[in-house]
GROMACS .gro file of C-alpha atoms in nm:
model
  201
    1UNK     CA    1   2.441  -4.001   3.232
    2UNK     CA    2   2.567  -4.120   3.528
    3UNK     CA    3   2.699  -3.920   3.868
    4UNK     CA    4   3.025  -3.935   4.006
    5UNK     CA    5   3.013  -4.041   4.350
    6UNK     CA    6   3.339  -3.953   4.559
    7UNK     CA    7   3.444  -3.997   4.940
    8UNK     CA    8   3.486  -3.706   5.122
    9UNK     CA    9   3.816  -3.694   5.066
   10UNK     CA   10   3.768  -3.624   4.742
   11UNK     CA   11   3.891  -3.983   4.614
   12UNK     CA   12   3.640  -4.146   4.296
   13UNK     CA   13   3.453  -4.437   4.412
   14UNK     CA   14   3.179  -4.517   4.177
   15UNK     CA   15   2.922  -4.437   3.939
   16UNK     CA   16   2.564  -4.375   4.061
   17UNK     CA   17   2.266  -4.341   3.869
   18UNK     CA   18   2.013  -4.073   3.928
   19UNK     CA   19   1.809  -4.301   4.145
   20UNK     CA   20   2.069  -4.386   4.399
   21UNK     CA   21   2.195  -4.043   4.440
   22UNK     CA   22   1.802  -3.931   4.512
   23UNK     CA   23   1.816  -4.193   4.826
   24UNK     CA   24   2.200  -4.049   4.939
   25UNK     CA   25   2.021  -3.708   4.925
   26UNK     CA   26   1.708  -3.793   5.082
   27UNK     CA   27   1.956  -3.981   5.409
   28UNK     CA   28   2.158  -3.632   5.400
   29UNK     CA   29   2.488  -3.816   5.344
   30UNK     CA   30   2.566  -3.528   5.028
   31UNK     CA   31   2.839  -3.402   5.211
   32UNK     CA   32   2.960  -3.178   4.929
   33UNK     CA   33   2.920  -3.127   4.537
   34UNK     CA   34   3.073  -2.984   4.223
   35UNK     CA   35   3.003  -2.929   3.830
   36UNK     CA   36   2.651  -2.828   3.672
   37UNK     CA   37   2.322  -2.971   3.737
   38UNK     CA   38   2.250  -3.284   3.500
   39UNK     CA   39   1.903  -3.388   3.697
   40UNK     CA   40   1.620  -3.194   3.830
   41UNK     CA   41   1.393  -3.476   4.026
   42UNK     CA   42   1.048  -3.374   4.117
   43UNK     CA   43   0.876  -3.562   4.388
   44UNK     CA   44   0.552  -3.523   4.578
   45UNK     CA   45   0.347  -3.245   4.715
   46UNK     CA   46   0.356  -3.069   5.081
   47UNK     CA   47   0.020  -3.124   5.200
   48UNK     CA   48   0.051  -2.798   5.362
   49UNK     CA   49   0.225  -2.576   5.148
   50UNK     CA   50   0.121  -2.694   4.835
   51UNK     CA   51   0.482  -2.721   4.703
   52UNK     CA   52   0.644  -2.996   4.488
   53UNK     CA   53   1.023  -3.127   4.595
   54UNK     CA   54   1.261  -3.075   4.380
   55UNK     CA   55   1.582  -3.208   4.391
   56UNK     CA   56   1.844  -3.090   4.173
   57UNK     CA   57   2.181  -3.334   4.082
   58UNK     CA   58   2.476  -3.242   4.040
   59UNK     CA   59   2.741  -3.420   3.768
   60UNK     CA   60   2.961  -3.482   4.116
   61UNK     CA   61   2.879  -3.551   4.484
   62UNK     CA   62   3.076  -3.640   4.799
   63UNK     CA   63   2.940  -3.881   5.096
   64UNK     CA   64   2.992  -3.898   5.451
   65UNK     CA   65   3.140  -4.207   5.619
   66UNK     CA   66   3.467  -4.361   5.558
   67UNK     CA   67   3.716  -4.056   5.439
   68UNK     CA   68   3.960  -4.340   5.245
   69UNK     CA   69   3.814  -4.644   5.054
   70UNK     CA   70   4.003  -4.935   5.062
   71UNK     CA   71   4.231  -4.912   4.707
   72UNK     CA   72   4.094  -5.067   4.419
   73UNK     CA   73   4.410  -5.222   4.342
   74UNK     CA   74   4.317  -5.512   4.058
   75UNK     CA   75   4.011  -5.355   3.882
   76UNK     CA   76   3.815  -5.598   3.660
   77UNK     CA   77   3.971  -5.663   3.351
   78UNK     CA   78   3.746  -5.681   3.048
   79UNK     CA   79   3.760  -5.643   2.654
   80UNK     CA   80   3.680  -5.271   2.685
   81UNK     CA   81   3.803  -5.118   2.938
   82UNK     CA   82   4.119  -5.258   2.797
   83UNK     CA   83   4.054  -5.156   2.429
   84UNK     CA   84   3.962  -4.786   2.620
   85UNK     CA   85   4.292  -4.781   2.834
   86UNK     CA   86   4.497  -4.863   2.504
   87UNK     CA   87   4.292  -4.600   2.326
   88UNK     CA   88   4.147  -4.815   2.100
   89UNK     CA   89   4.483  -4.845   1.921
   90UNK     CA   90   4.647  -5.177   1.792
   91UNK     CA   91   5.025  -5.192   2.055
   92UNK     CA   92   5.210  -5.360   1.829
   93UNK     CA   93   5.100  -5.167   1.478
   94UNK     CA   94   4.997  -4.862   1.549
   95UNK     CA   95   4.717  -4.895   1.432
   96UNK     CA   96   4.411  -4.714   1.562
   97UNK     CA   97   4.074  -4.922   1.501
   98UNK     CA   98   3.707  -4.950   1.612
   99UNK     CA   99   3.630  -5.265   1.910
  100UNK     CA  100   3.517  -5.463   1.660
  101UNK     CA  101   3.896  -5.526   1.476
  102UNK     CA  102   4.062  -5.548   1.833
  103UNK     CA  103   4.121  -5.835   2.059
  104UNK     CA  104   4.291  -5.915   2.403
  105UNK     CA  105   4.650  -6.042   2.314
  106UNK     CA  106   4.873  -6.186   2.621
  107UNK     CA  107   5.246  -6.037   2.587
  108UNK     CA  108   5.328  -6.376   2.749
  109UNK     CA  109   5.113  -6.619   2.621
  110UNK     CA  110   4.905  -6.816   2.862
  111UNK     CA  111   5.018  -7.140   2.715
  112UNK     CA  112   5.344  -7.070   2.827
  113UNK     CA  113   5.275  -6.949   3.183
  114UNK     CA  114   5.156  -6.590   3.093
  115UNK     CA  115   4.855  -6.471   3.315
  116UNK     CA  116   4.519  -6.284   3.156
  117UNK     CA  117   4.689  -5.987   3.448
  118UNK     CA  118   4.636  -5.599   3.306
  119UNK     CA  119   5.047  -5.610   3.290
  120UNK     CA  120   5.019  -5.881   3.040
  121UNK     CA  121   4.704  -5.782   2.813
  122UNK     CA  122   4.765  -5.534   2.522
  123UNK     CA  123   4.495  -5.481   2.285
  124UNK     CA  124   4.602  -5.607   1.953
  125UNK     CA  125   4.413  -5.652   1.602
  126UNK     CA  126   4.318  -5.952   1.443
  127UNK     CA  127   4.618  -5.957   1.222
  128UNK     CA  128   4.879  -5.886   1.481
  129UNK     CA  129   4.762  -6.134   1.702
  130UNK     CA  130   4.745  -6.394   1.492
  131UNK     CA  131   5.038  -6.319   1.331
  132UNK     CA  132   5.182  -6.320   1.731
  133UNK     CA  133   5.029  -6.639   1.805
  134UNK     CA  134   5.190  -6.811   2.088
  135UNK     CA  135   5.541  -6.675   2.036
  136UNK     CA  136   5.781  -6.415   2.242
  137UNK     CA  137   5.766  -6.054   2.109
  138UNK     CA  138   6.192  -6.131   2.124
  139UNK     CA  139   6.132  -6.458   1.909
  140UNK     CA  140   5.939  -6.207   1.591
  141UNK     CA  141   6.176  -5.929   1.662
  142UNK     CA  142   5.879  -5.723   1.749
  143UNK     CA  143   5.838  -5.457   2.038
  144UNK     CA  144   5.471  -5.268   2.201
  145UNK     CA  145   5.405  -4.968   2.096
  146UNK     CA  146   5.359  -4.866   2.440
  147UNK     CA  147   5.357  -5.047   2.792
  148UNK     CA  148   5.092  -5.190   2.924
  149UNK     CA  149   4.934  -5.044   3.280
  150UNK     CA  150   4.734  -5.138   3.521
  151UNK     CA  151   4.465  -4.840   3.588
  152UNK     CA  152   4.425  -4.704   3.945
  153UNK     CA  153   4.088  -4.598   4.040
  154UNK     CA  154   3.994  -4.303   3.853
  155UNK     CA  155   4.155  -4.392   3.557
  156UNK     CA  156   3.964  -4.729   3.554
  157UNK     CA  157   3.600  -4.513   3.623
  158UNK     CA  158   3.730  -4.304   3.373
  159UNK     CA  159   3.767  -4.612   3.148
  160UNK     CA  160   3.441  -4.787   3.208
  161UNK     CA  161   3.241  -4.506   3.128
  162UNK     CA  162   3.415  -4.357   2.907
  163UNK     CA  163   3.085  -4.278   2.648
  164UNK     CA  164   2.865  -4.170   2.874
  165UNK     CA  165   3.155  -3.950   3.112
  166UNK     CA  166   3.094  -3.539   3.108
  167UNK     CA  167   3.371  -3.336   3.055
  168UNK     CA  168   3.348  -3.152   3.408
  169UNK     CA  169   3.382  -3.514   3.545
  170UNK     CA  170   3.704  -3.642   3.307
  171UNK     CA  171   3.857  -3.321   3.428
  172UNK     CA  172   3.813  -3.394   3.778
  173UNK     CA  173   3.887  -3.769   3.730
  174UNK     CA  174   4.226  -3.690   3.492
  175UNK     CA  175   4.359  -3.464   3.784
  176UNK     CA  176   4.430  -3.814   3.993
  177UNK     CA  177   4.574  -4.029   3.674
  178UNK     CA  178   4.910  -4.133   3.696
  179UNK     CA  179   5.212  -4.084   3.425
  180UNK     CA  180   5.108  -4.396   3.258
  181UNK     CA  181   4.752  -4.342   3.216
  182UNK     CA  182   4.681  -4.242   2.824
  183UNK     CA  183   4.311  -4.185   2.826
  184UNK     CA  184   4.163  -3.899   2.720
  185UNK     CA  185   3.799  -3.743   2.615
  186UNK     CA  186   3.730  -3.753   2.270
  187UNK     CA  187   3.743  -3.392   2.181
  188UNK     CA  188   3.470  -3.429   1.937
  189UNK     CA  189   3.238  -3.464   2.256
  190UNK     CA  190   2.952  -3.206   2.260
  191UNK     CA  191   2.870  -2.958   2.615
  192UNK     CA  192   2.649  -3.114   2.841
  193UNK     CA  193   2.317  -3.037   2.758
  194UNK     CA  194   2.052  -2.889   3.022
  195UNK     CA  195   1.947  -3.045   3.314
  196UNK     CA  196   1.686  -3.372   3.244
  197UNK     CA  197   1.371  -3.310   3.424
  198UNK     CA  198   1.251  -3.651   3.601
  199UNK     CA  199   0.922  -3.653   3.744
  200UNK     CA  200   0.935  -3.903   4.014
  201UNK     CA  201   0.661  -3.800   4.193
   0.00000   0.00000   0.00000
């Protein structure tokens, strides 16, 4: 599981991973938090007191510094996060089908001047896109299911992590999607389970 890290602002930056949210605690740059506990961290002993730290992470935390990151305006495009923004669904069938029977298709093809751009990408199966092959969708009479997009920044976290993402944090991440965006948690997707205890120490 991985933590949401947000500005303080409240705008998604990135995904941290227990570790590097234990070092953003331990400089007091936590600036605020939401959702349950997914982490209890124990560390070493006061030599004093006798007491162990504990530090307890949340699913989302905010940082100090800069209150607006600089847009993430052409996220990388791979395979999945494409397959995952297309909901794993063929654009020209219909069809909905596991990674494995998808594949990057180019609307315009590159060999005639189409770029590998997330407005030209759809994901496609095998038989549509060979079936496609170099042509216009106007030259097969054939039309997308749906447009393609290109994802702004929570959409694309949302995207690359989409196995691994709790529900608290798709909430908070779908609440700055745009209109286009057609993502969604798989409803089959169990509670979060209790905090993991890491000793660390």
């Amino acid at each position: 599981m991985y933590i949401l890290r947000l500005n303080a602002a409240g705008q998604p930056v990135e995904w941290l991973t227990w570790q590097e949210t234990v070092c953003l605690y331990s400089r007091d740059l936590i600036r605020w938090s939401l959702g349950d506990i997914i982490y209890r961290v124990r560390g070493g002993y006061n030599r004093w007191l006798g007491t162990q730290t504990v530090i307890e992470l949340p699913s989302i935390i905010a940082c100090g510094g800069k209150r607006h990151f600089p847009a993430r305006t052409n996220p990388a495009l791979t395979n999945s996060s494409l397959f995952e923004r297309d909901n794993h669904q063929c654009m020209y069938c219909g069809k909905f089908l596991p990674r494995r029977f998808l594949t990057r298709d180019h609307i315009l093809p590159t060999s005639r001047g189409g770029q590998d751009d997330w407005m030209n990408v759809v994901a496609a199966c095998k038989r549509c896109n060979q079936f496609k092959s170099d042509r216009l969708l106007e030259e097969l009479n054939m039309a997308l299911v749906a447009l393609p997009y290109r994802p702004n920044a929570a959409e694309y976290l949302a995207l690359v992590n989409s196995h691994r993402i709790l529900p608290e944090q798709a909430d908070y991440l779908s609440s700055q999607f745009s209109e286009n965006c057609r993502w969604s948690l798989d409803p089959g997707r169990q509670d979060i389970e209790p905090a993991l205890l890491i000793d660390d120490s």
